mmCIF file of C-alpha atoms in Angstrom:
data_model
loop_
_atom_site.group_PDB
_atom_site.id
_atom_site.type_symbol
_atom_site.label_atom_id
_atom_site.label_comp_id
_atom_site.label_asym_id
_atom_site.label_seq_id
_atom_site.Cartn_x
_atom_site.Cartn_y
_atom_site.Cartn_z
ATOM 1 C CA UNK A 1 179.478 -53.635 47.369
ATOM 2 C CA UNK A 2 182.108 -52.726 44.914
ATOM 3 C CA UNK A 3 179.396 -52.226 41.875
ATOM 4 C CA UNK A 4 180.994 -54.731 40.129
ATOM 5 C CA UNK A 5 178.022 -54.622 37.562
ATOM 6 C CA UNK A 6 175.532 -51.628 36.598
ATOM 7 C CA UNK A 7 172.438 -51.557 34.617
ATOM 8 C CA UNK A 8 171.212 -48.590 33.448
ATOM 9 C CA UNK A 9 168.336 -46.650 31.376
ATOM 10 C CA UNK A 10 167.432 -48.777 28.753
ATOM 11 C CA UNK A 11 169.959 -51.565 29.670
ATOM 12 C CA UNK A 12 168.167 -52.683 32.772
ATOM 13 C CA UNK A 13 166.675 -55.792 32.113
ATOM 14 C CA UNK A 14 165.277 -57.989 35.168
ATOM 15 C CA UNK A 15 165.234 -60.836 32.753
ATOM 16 C CA UNK A 16 168.917 -61.315 33.147
ATOM 17 C CA UNK A 17 168.390 -62.565 36.627
ATOM 18 C CA UNK A 18 166.589 -66.031 37.911
ATOM 19 C CA UNK A 19 162.878 -65.638 39.248
ATOM 20 C CA UNK A 20 161.715 -68.889 40.265
ATOM 21 C CA UNK A 21 158.177 -70.114 39.750
ATOM 22 C CA UNK A 22 158.255 -71.149 43.378
ATOM 23 C CA UNK A 23 154.175 -72.913 43.407
ATOM 24 C CA UNK A 24 152.871 -74.650 40.540
ATOM 25 C CA UNK A 25 149.842 -72.105 40.350
ATOM 26 C CA UNK A 26 151.551 -68.256 41.009
ATOM 27 C CA UNK A 27 150.354 -65.717 38.581
ATOM 28 C CA UNK A 28 153.987 -65.521 37.721
ATOM 29 C CA UNK A 29 157.707 -65.767 38.707
ATOM 30 C CA UNK A 30 158.507 -63.765 41.662
ATOM 31 C CA UNK A 31 162.005 -62.617 41.644
ATOM 32 C CA UNK A 32 161.682 -60.918 45.362
ATOM 33 C CA UNK A 33 160.620 -63.381 48.532
ATOM 34 C CA UNK A 34 163.771 -63.481 50.431
ATOM 35 C CA UNK A 35 164.853 -59.463 49.979
ATOM 36 C CA UNK A 36 164.901 -56.544 51.274
ATOM 37 C CA UNK A 37 162.302 -53.932 50.432
ATOM 38 C CA UNK A 38 163.798 -50.611 51.558
ATOM 39 C CA UNK A 39 161.465 -47.222 51.672
ATOM 40 C CA UNK A 40 161.678 -43.970 53.759
ATOM 41 C CA UNK A 41 159.052 -42.336 55.771
ATOM 42 C CA UNK A 42 158.727 -38.596 53.812
ATOM 43 C CA UNK A 43 158.317 -36.742 57.087
ATOM 44 C CA UNK A 44 161.338 -38.245 58.844
ATOM 45 C CA UNK A 45 164.395 -39.917 58.927
ATOM 46 C CA UNK A 46 162.755 -43.165 59.591
ATOM 47 C CA UNK A 47 164.119 -46.053 57.084
ATOM 48 C CA UNK A 48 161.953 -49.009 56.611
ATOM 49 C CA UNK A 49 162.902 -52.654 56.071
ATOM 50 C CA UNK A 50 160.310 -54.970 54.728
ATOM 51 C CA UNK A 51 159.540 -58.238 52.601
ATOM 52 C CA UNK A 52 157.157 -57.586 50.439
ATOM 53 C CA UNK A 53 156.690 -59.618 47.702
ATOM 54 C CA UNK A 54 158.275 -59.209 44.211
ATOM 55 C CA UNK A 55 156.603 -60.198 40.865
ATOM 56 C CA UNK A 56 158.348 -60.080 37.981
ATOM 57 C CA UNK A 57 156.577 -57.879 34.801
ATOM 58 C CA UNK A 58 158.696 -56.866 32.311
ATOM 59 C CA UNK A 59 162.245 -55.631 31.467
ATOM 60 C CA UNK A 60 162.382 -52.894 33.906
ATOM 61 C CA UNK A 61 159.178 -53.009 36.325
ATOM 62 C CA UNK A 62 157.743 -55.336 38.920
ATOM 63 C CA UNK A 63 154.535 -55.784 40.694
ATOM 64 C CA UNK A 64 154.669 -55.338 44.477
ATOM 65 C CA UNK A 65 152.041 -56.510 46.795
ATOM 66 C CA UNK A 66 152.053 -54.853 50.552
ATOM 67 C CA UNK A 67 149.523 -55.794 52.850
ATOM 68 C CA UNK A 68 147.116 -53.134 54.345
ATOM 69 C CA UNK A 69 148.652 -51.617 57.723
ATOM 70 C CA UNK A 70 152.351 -52.478 56.984
ATOM 71 C CA UNK A 71 155.119 -49.920 57.855
ATOM 72 C CA UNK A 72 155.652 -49.944 53.876
ATOM 73 C CA UNK A 73 151.764 -49.156 53.107
ATOM 74 C CA UNK A 74 151.267 -46.741 55.400
ATOM 75 C CA UNK A 75 154.451 -44.447 53.668
ATOM 76 C CA UNK A 76 153.400 -45.537 50.215
ATOM 77 C CA UNK A 77 149.622 -43.936 51.459
ATOM 78 C CA UNK A 78 151.857 -40.604 52.454
ATOM 79 C CA UNK A 79 153.664 -40.510 49.289
ATOM 80 C CA UNK A 80 150.556 -41.054 46.961
ATOM 81 C CA UNK A 81 148.421 -38.258 49.275
ATOM 82 C CA UNK A 82 150.787 -35.816 47.740
ATOM 83 C CA UNK A 83 151.091 -37.211 44.808
ATOM 84 C CA UNK A 84 154.540 -37.703 45.104
ATOM 85 C CA UNK A 85 156.497 -41.498 43.980
ATOM 86 C CA UNK A 86 157.756 -43.701 46.248
ATOM 87 C CA UNK A 87 161.638 -44.527 46.041
ATOM 88 C CA UNK A 88 162.299 -48.008 46.919
ATOM 89 C CA UNK A 89 165.565 -50.362 47.171
ATOM 90 C CA UNK A 90 165.047 -53.913 46.417
ATOM 91 C CA UNK A 91 167.684 -56.170 47.958
ATOM 92 C CA UNK A 92 168.000 -59.641 46.311
ATOM 93 C CA UNK A 93 170.585 -61.241 48.481
ATOM 94 C CA UNK A 94 172.254 -60.089 51.503
ATOM 95 C CA UNK A 95 173.165 -60.978 55.363
ATOM 96 C CA UNK A 96 170.208 -63.530 56.496
ATOM 97 C CA UNK A 97 170.307 -61.485 59.847
ATOM 98 C CA UNK A 98 168.473 -58.170 57.699
ATOM 99 C CA UNK A 99 166.367 -60.448 56.108
ATOM 100 C CA UNK A 100 165.383 -62.021 59.488
ATOM 101 C CA UNK A 101 164.632 -58.386 61.068
ATOM 102 C CA UNK A 102 162.421 -57.430 57.906
ATOM 103 C CA UNK A 103 160.818 -59.738 58.527
ATOM 104 C CA UNK A 104 160.050 -58.829 62.299
ATOM 105 C CA UNK A 105 157.336 -56.693 63.483
ATOM 106 C CA UNK A 106 159.937 -54.211 64.538
ATOM 107 C CA UNK A 107 158.363 -50.903 66.436
ATOM 108 C CA UNK A 108 157.460 -47.947 64.201
ATOM 109 C CA UNK A 109 160.164 -45.438 64.291
ATOM 110 C CA UNK A 110 163.072 -48.325 64.228
ATOM 111 C CA UNK A 111 165.071 -48.735 61.344
ATOM 112 C CA UNK A 112 164.952 -52.933 60.862
ATOM 113 C CA UNK A 113 169.203 -51.845 59.951
ATOM 114 C CA UNK A 114 169.659 -50.970 63.568
ATOM 115 C CA UNK A 115 167.855 -53.815 64.943
ATOM 116 C CA UNK A 116 170.077 -56.064 63.146
ATOM 117 C CA UNK A 117 172.964 -54.354 64.224
ATOM 118 C CA UNK A 118 171.900 -54.745 67.610
ATOM 119 C CA UNK A 119 171.302 -58.540 67.395
ATOM 120 C CA UNK A 120 174.693 -58.818 65.986
ATOM 121 C CA UNK A 121 176.467 -56.222 68.264
ATOM 122 C CA UNK A 122 178.084 -53.987 65.006
ATOM 123 C CA UNK A 123 176.517 -51.572 62.839
ATOM 124 C CA UNK A 124 174.987 -52.634 59.601
ATOM 125 C CA UNK A 125 177.194 -51.092 56.977
ATOM 126 C CA UNK A 126 175.020 -49.675 54.110
ATOM 127 C CA UNK A 127 175.836 -47.573 50.985
ATOM 128 C CA UNK A 128 173.344 -44.712 49.908
ATOM 129 C CA UNK A 129 171.799 -44.853 46.186
ATOM 130 C CA UNK A 130 172.337 -41.707 44.373
ATOM 131 C CA UNK A 131 169.260 -42.627 42.514
ATOM 132 C CA UNK A 132 166.729 -43.243 45.236
ATOM 133 C CA UNK A 133 168.774 -41.254 48.387
ATOM 134 C CA UNK A 134 168.182 -44.597 50.059
ATOM 135 C CA UNK A 135 170.618 -46.811 52.273
ATOM 136 C CA UNK A 136 171.338 -50.949 51.232
ATOM 137 C CA UNK A 137 173.772 -53.093 52.770
ATOM 138 C CA UNK A 138 177.099 -53.056 51.377
ATOM 139 C CA UNK A 139 176.875 -56.425 51.348
ATOM 140 C CA UNK A 140 174.267 -56.781 48.594
ATOM 141 C CA UNK A 141 174.091 -59.260 45.940
ATOM 142 C CA UNK A 142 171.802 -57.128 43.450
ATOM 143 C CA UNK A 143 170.366 -54.152 44.076
ATOM 144 C CA UNK A 144 167.234 -52.995 42.424
ATOM 145 C CA UNK A 145 166.852 -48.946 42.297
ATOM 146 C CA UNK A 146 163.777 -47.414 41.576
ATOM 147 C CA UNK A 147 160.237 -46.084 42.832
ATOM 148 C CA UNK A 148 156.390 -46.686 42.790
ATOM 149 C CA UNK A 149 154.174 -44.208 41.279
ATOM 150 C CA UNK A 150 150.512 -42.808 42.399
ATOM 151 C CA UNK A 151 147.918 -44.541 40.002
ATOM 152 C CA UNK A 152 150.052 -46.712 38.281
ATOM 153 C CA UNK A 153 149.207 -50.362 38.786
ATOM 154 C CA UNK A 154 149.578 -53.913 36.683
ATOM 155 C CA UNK A 155 147.905 -57.293 37.396
ATOM 156 C CA UNK A 156 149.798 -59.089 40.543
ATOM 157 C CA UNK A 157 149.414 -62.283 42.025
ATOM 158 C CA UNK A 158 148.259 -65.153 43.428
ATOM 159 C CA UNK A 159 150.789 -66.396 45.157
ATOM 160 C CA UNK A 160 151.204 -69.383 47.472
ATOM 161 C CA UNK A 161 151.356 -67.284 50.897
ATOM 162 C CA UNK A 162 152.441 -68.126 54.451
ATOM 163 C CA UNK A 163 148.745 -69.208 55.562
ATOM 164 C CA UNK A 164 149.037 -72.040 53.263
ATOM 165 C CA UNK A 165 146.699 -71.109 50.214
ATOM 166 C CA UNK A 166 147.076 -69.304 46.691
ATOM 167 C CA UNK A 167 145.137 -66.149 48.801
ATOM 168 C CA UNK A 168 144.629 -62.674 47.443
ATOM 169 C CA UNK A 169 143.606 -63.679 44.089
ATOM 170 C CA UNK A 170 145.048 -61.606 40.931
ATOM 171 C CA UNK A 171 144.215 -58.015 41.266
ATOM 172 C CA UNK A 172 145.925 -54.743 40.504
ATOM 173 C CA UNK A 173 148.928 -53.774 42.515
ATOM 174 C CA UNK A 174 151.432 -50.856 42.238
ATOM 175 C CA UNK A 175 154.717 -51.571 40.687
ATOM 176 C CA UNK A 176 158.069 -50.676 41.056
ATOM 177 C CA UNK A 177 159.652 -48.973 38.087
ATOM 178 C CA UNK A 178 163.695 -50.131 37.885
ATOM 179 C CA UNK A 179 165.847 -47.327 36.969
ATOM 180 C CA UNK A 180 169.154 -48.997 37.541
ATOM 181 C CA UNK A 181 170.726 -52.504 38.653
ATOM 182 C CA UNK A 182 173.749 -52.948 40.570
ATOM 183 C CA UNK A 183 175.071 -56.613 41.197
ATOM 184 C CA UNK A 184 177.815 -58.701 41.852
ATOM 185 C CA UNK A 185 179.469 -60.933 39.525
ATOM 186 C CA UNK A 186 177.982 -64.206 39.896
ATOM 187 C CA UNK A 187 175.208 -63.031 42.582
ATOM 188 C CA UNK A 188 173.352 -65.217 44.829
ATOM 189 C CA UNK A 189 169.274 -64.630 44.945
ATOM 190 C CA UNK A 190 167.947 -65.510 48.017
ATOM 191 C CA UNK A 191 164.230 -66.698 48.261
ATOM 192 C CA UNK A 192 161.679 -67.966 50.882
ATOM 193 C CA UNK A 193 159.051 -70.419 49.604
ATOM 194 C CA UNK A 194 155.654 -70.091 51.772
ATOM 195 C CA UNK A 195 153.279 -72.719 51.538
ATOM 196 C CA UNK A 196 151.036 -75.144 53.415
ATOM 197 C CA UNK A 197 152.201 -74.915 57.506
ATOM 198 C CA UNK A 198 154.008 -75.961 59.467
ATOM 199 C CA UNK A 199 157.427 -75.223 57.266
ATOM 200 C CA UNK A 200 160.814 -73.522 58.062
ATOM 201 C CA UNK A 201 158.950 -70.058 57.663
ATOM 202 C CA UNK A 202 156.521 -70.761 60.258
ATOM 203 C CA UNK A 203 158.884 -71.532 62.666
ATOM 204 C CA UNK A 204 161.203 -68.613 62.495
ATOM 205 C CA UNK A 205 157.706 -66.781 62.802
ATOM 206 C CA UNK A 206 156.619 -68.379 65.748
ATOM 207 C CA UNK A 207 159.402 -67.433 67.536
ATOM 208 C CA UNK A 208 159.975 -63.796 66.154
ATOM 209 C CA UNK A 209 156.380 -63.189 66.857
ATOM 210 C CA UNK A 210 156.156 -64.421 70.449
ATOM 211 C CA UNK A 211 158.811 -62.313 71.421
ATOM 212 C CA UNK A 212 157.694 -59.080 70.054
ATOM 213 C CA UNK A 213 154.444 -59.930 71.329
ATOM 214 C CA UNK A 214 155.847 -60.619 75.077
ATOM 215 C CA UNK A 215 157.754 -57.483 74.724
ATOM 216 C CA UNK A 216 154.130 -55.339 73.737
ATOM 217 C CA UNK A 217 152.480 -56.802 76.576
ATOM 218 C CA UNK A 218 155.120 -55.988 79.224
ATOM 219 C CA UNK A 219 155.247 -52.486 77.062
ATOM 220 C CA UNK A 220 151.671 -51.964 77.940
ATOM 221 C CA UNK A 221 151.984 -52.488 81.466
ATOM 222 C CA UNK A 222 150.482 -56.098 81.630
ATOM 223 C CA UNK A 223 152.640 -57.827 84.791
ATOM 224 C CA UNK A 224 153.447 -61.246 85.651
ATOM 225 C CA UNK A 225 153.739 -62.562 81.871
ATOM 226 C CA UNK A 226 155.237 -66.127 81.911
ATOM 227 C CA UNK A 227 155.188 -67.213 78.190
ATOM 228 C CA UNK A 228 154.114 -66.125 74.928
ATOM 229 C CA UNK A 229 153.530 -68.560 71.736
ATOM 230 C CA UNK A 230 152.199 -68.408 68.403
ATOM 231 C CA UNK A 231 151.994 -71.700 67.218
ATOM 232 C CA UNK A 232 153.795 -72.975 63.830
ATOM 233 C CA UNK A 233 150.536 -73.918 62.176
ATOM 234 C CA UNK A 234 149.029 -70.324 62.574
ATOM 235 C CA UNK A 235 152.310 -67.913 63.515
ATOM 236 C CA UNK A 236 149.811 -65.260 63.199
ATOM 237 C CA UNK A 237 146.720 -66.867 63.667
ATOM 238 C CA UNK A 238 146.807 -68.968 67.105
ATOM 239 C CA UNK A 239 148.666 -67.332 69.838
ATOM 240 C CA UNK A 240 148.909 -68.117 73.566
ATOM 241 C CA UNK A 241 149.821 -66.153 76.221
ATOM 242 C CA UNK A 242 150.929 -67.542 80.063
ATOM 243 C CA UNK A 243 150.468 -65.456 83.264
ATOM 244 C CA UNK A 244 150.419 -65.636 86.514
ATOM 245 C CA UNK A 245 146.826 -64.255 87.602
ATOM 246 C CA UNK A 246 147.292 -61.231 90.328
ATOM 247 C CA UNK A 247 144.032 -59.310 89.935
ATOM 248 C CA UNK A 248 140.206 -59.039 88.347
ATOM 249 C CA UNK A 249 140.435 -59.210 84.925
ATOM 250 C CA UNK A 250 144.155 -59.654 84.558
ATOM 251 C CA UNK A 251 143.612 -62.403 82.053
ATOM 252 C CA UNK A 252 141.102 -60.148 79.848
ATOM 253 C CA UNK A 253 143.656 -56.960 80.096
ATOM 254 C CA UNK A 254 146.261 -59.961 78.520
ATOM 255 C CA UNK A 255 144.033 -61.101 76.219
ATOM 256 C CA UNK A 256 143.224 -57.841 74.257
ATOM 257 C CA UNK A 257 146.740 -56.654 74.389
ATOM 258 C CA UNK A 258 147.806 -59.576 72.623
ATOM 259 C CA UNK A 259 145.610 -60.062 70.335
ATOM 260 C CA UNK A 260 145.475 -56.039 68.999
ATOM 261 C CA UNK A 261 148.781 -54.601 69.602
ATOM 262 C CA UNK A 262 150.917 -54.199 66.343
ATOM 263 C CA UNK A 263 153.040 -57.422 66.370
ATOM 264 C CA UNK A 264 149.932 -59.644 67.142
ATOM 265 C CA UNK A 265 147.016 -57.686 65.508
ATOM 266 C CA UNK A 266 147.529 -58.745 62.134
ATOM 267 C CA UNK A 267 145.164 -61.580 60.821
ATOM 268 C CA UNK A 268 145.030 -62.538 64.121
ATOM 269 C CA UNK A 269 142.222 -65.495 64.640
ATOM 270 C CA UNK A 270 142.610 -66.951 68.356
ATOM 271 C CA UNK A 271 144.473 -65.647 71.453
ATOM 272 C CA UNK A 272 144.587 -68.195 74.382
ATOM 273 C CA UNK A 273 145.426 -66.993 78.240
ATOM 274 C CA UNK A 274 146.372 -69.828 80.211
ATOM 275 C CA UNK A 275 147.905 -69.796 84.162
ATOM 276 C CA UNK A 276 151.265 -70.145 84.668
ATOM 277 C CA UNK A 277 151.311 -73.737 85.247
ATOM 278 C CA UNK A 278 150.637 -74.318 81.352
ATOM 279 C CA UNK A 279 153.524 -74.362 79.223
ATOM 280 C CA UNK A 280 152.333 -72.253 76.322
ATOM 281 C CA UNK A 281 154.678 -73.976 73.799
ATOM 282 C CA UNK A 282 152.424 -77.453 74.547
ATOM 283 C CA UNK A 283 149.641 -77.690 72.656
ATOM 284 C CA UNK A 284 148.714 -80.694 74.621
ATOM 285 C CA UNK A 285 149.189 -78.432 77.811
ATOM 286 C CA UNK A 286 146.891 -76.117 75.801
ATOM 287 C CA UNK A 287 143.766 -78.189 74.581
ATOM 288 C CA UNK A 288 143.974 -79.502 78.524
ATOM 289 C CA UNK A 289 143.487 -76.209 79.545
ATOM 290 C CA UNK A 290 140.789 -74.829 77.120
ATOM 291 C CA UNK A 291 139.207 -78.431 78.041
ATOM 292 C CA UNK A 292 138.935 -77.940 81.817
ATOM 293 C CA UNK A 293 139.521 -74.236 82.944
ATOM 294 C CA UNK A 294 137.208 -72.602 79.688
ATOM 295 C CA UNK A 295 133.453 -72.195 80.346
ATOM 296 C CA UNK A 296 132.496 -70.958 76.291
ATOM 297 C CA UNK A 297 129.542 -69.265 77.407
ATOM 298 C CA UNK A 298 131.692 -67.061 79.675
ATOM 299 C CA UNK A 299 134.850 -67.156 78.761
ATOM 300 C CA UNK A 300 135.163 -66.475 75.131
ATOM 301 C CA UNK A 301 135.398 -62.822 73.949
ATOM 302 C CA UNK A 302 134.283 -61.901 69.557
ATOM 303 C CA UNK A 303 136.122 -58.939 68.514
ATOM 304 C CA UNK A 304 134.591 -57.912 65.261
ATOM 305 C CA UNK A 305 136.063 -55.745 62.372
ATOM 306 C CA UNK A 306 139.984 -56.294 63.219
ATOM 307 C CA UNK A 307 142.993 -56.022 61.279
ATOM 308 C CA UNK A 308 143.297 -58.453 58.393
ATOM 309 C CA UNK A 309 144.292 -58.896 54.332
ATOM 310 C CA UNK A 310 143.921 -60.418 51.372
ATOM 311 C CA UNK A 311 145.622 -63.163 52.254
ATOM 312 C CA UNK A 312 143.402 -64.249 54.632
ATOM 313 C CA UNK A 313 141.505 -67.235 53.156
ATOM 314 C CA UNK A 314 138.269 -66.553 55.219
ATOM 315 C CA UNK A 315 137.881 -63.111 53.650
ATOM 316 C CA UNK A 316 135.389 -63.656 50.614
ATOM 317 C CA UNK A 317 137.191 -63.206 47.158
ATOM 318 C CA UNK A 318 134.524 -60.486 45.950
ATOM 319 C CA UNK A 319 134.863 -58.538 49.205
ATOM 320 C CA UNK A 320 137.154 -55.641 49.673
ATOM 321 C CA UNK A 321 136.356 -55.230 53.420
ATOM 322 C CA UNK A 322 139.845 -56.560 54.414
ATOM 323 C CA UNK A 323 138.828 -56.806 57.967
ATOM 324 C CA UNK A 324 138.172 -60.441 60.201
ATOM 325 C CA UNK A 325 136.899 -61.035 63.690
ATOM 326 C CA UNK A 326 138.676 -63.018 66.206
ATOM 327 C CA UNK A 327 138.238 -64.963 69.772
ATOM 328 C CA UNK A 328 140.066 -64.168 73.029
ATOM 329 C CA UNK A 329 139.883 -67.248 75.550
ATOM 330 C CA UNK A 330 140.304 -67.182 78.890
ATOM 331 C CA UNK A 331 141.684 -70.699 79.626
ATOM 332 C CA UNK A 332 142.542 -69.959 83.063
ATOM 333 C CA UNK A 333 141.337 -70.559 86.743
ATOM 334 C CA UNK A 334 138.345 -68.431 87.432
ATOM 335 C CA UNK A 335 139.755 -65.618 89.700
ATOM 336 C CA UNK A 336 137.146 -65.431 92.234
ATOM 337 C CA UNK A 337 137.775 -69.070 93.166
ATOM 338 C CA UNK A 338 140.759 -69.295 91.819
ATOM 339 C CA UNK A 339 141.855 -71.061 95.537
ATOM 340 C CA UNK A 340 138.971 -73.452 95.562
ATOM 341 C CA UNK A 341 139.794 -74.460 92.186
ATOM 342 C CA UNK A 342 140.305 -78.500 92.206
ATOM 343 C CA UNK A 343 144.143 -79.476 92.848
ATOM 344 C CA UNK A 344 145.600 -81.017 89.441
ATOM 345 C CA UNK A 345 146.317 -84.650 90.099
ATOM 346 C CA UNK A 346 149.766 -85.292 89.570
ATOM 347 C CA UNK A 347 152.995 -85.742 91.949
ATOM 348 C CA UNK A 348 154.285 -82.823 93.738
ATOM 349 C CA UNK A 349 157.989 -81.847 93.104
ATOM 350 C CA UNK A 350 158.624 -82.638 96.565
ATOM 351 C CA UNK A 351 157.485 -86.351 96.399
ATOM 352 C CA UNK A 352 159.081 -86.798 92.911
ATOM 353 C CA UNK A 353 162.307 -85.786 94.347
ATOM 354 C CA UNK A 354 162.283 -87.998 97.395
ATOM 355 C CA UNK A 355 161.913 -90.991 95.199
ATOM 356 C CA UNK A 356 164.306 -90.144 92.966
ATOM 357 C CA UNK A 357 166.812 -90.042 95.807
ATOM 358 C CA UNK A 358 165.562 -93.426 97.034
ATOM 359 C CA UNK A 359 165.340 -95.902 94.454
ATOM 360 C CA UNK A 360 167.527 -93.615 91.638
ATOM 361 C CA UNK A 361 166.937 -91.843 88.189
ATOM 362 C CA UNK A 362 167.909 -95.349 86.028
ATOM 363 C CA UNK A 363 165.080 -96.966 88.199
ATOM 364 C CA UNK A 364 162.923 -95.235 85.943
ATOM 365 C CA UNK A 365 164.837 -95.118 82.940
ATOM 366 C CA UNK A 366 166.273 -91.928 83.400
ATOM 367 C CA UNK A 367 169.644 -90.380 82.885
#
């Protein structure tokens, strides 16, 4: 960024930039939805890039909601426990690949800038702020530089969130004191508009969550994972894992890890484990497995007091206990008598191939 324009001190005015009312019942105008929130761990060099929503408050402050357990939340706790303000850069408009990385459950200790650079196979060029000491992308359209101070809160919310509800009612949340704004001429502000699923954001989240849960299963030592899919209507709440069973307890191991790992644990509601003949992306296959290979009395485990947030519509508005329960469902053939489980009534690959060779694909309307 060439610092084409700068506002500092008394000249800072967030009202110079568009802040849309994305949903008719939002509690305010959200200037940050498809943006980057850049912070740094106070005890290391780990730079985190998140996408925590940002509501315009006044000329030089914006309320921020960071869900419990998120990396930004954990480092905010560290700063506040030592009565220190947390420096922060906000980027409104940048390379969409960086926003994609910021929306992924990237492992602790890894910067989303590095993650994005790996995907692009070239480093993300950054500039270090002399106000916050934090980096921001060189291609940034708008950069807000400031800090979040311990004990300072303002009303924030509600906001139409990704589960499809105006979850998290109006509440007192921290806010960013903006010290300087850097922006290009005619800057482009990027937005993301969550709503009742499925929509574009849920597809993105389905893809990224599925990949990261699969990776965490393998890192945890769960073998023979053949597929993972977080379904679009519930991209955090409804996850299906397909495995090839190799030993007693394999199904439960896969279900527990997928339901509680960092990538899959946040607000999870249902984790379903299926055999490797079930395509986890096909809801018809999943429902068939649930209907024919799951004995509810024996094959559904309930986990309690699990990681959730105020965005969970099933948490009572008066509750401050941001935990939920979740079901881990075994929808696989019983391991003990798997070899004697009834065969699937479908055409074998060999017979299908022989028939197609004999009559030709066109006979069956196939190309």
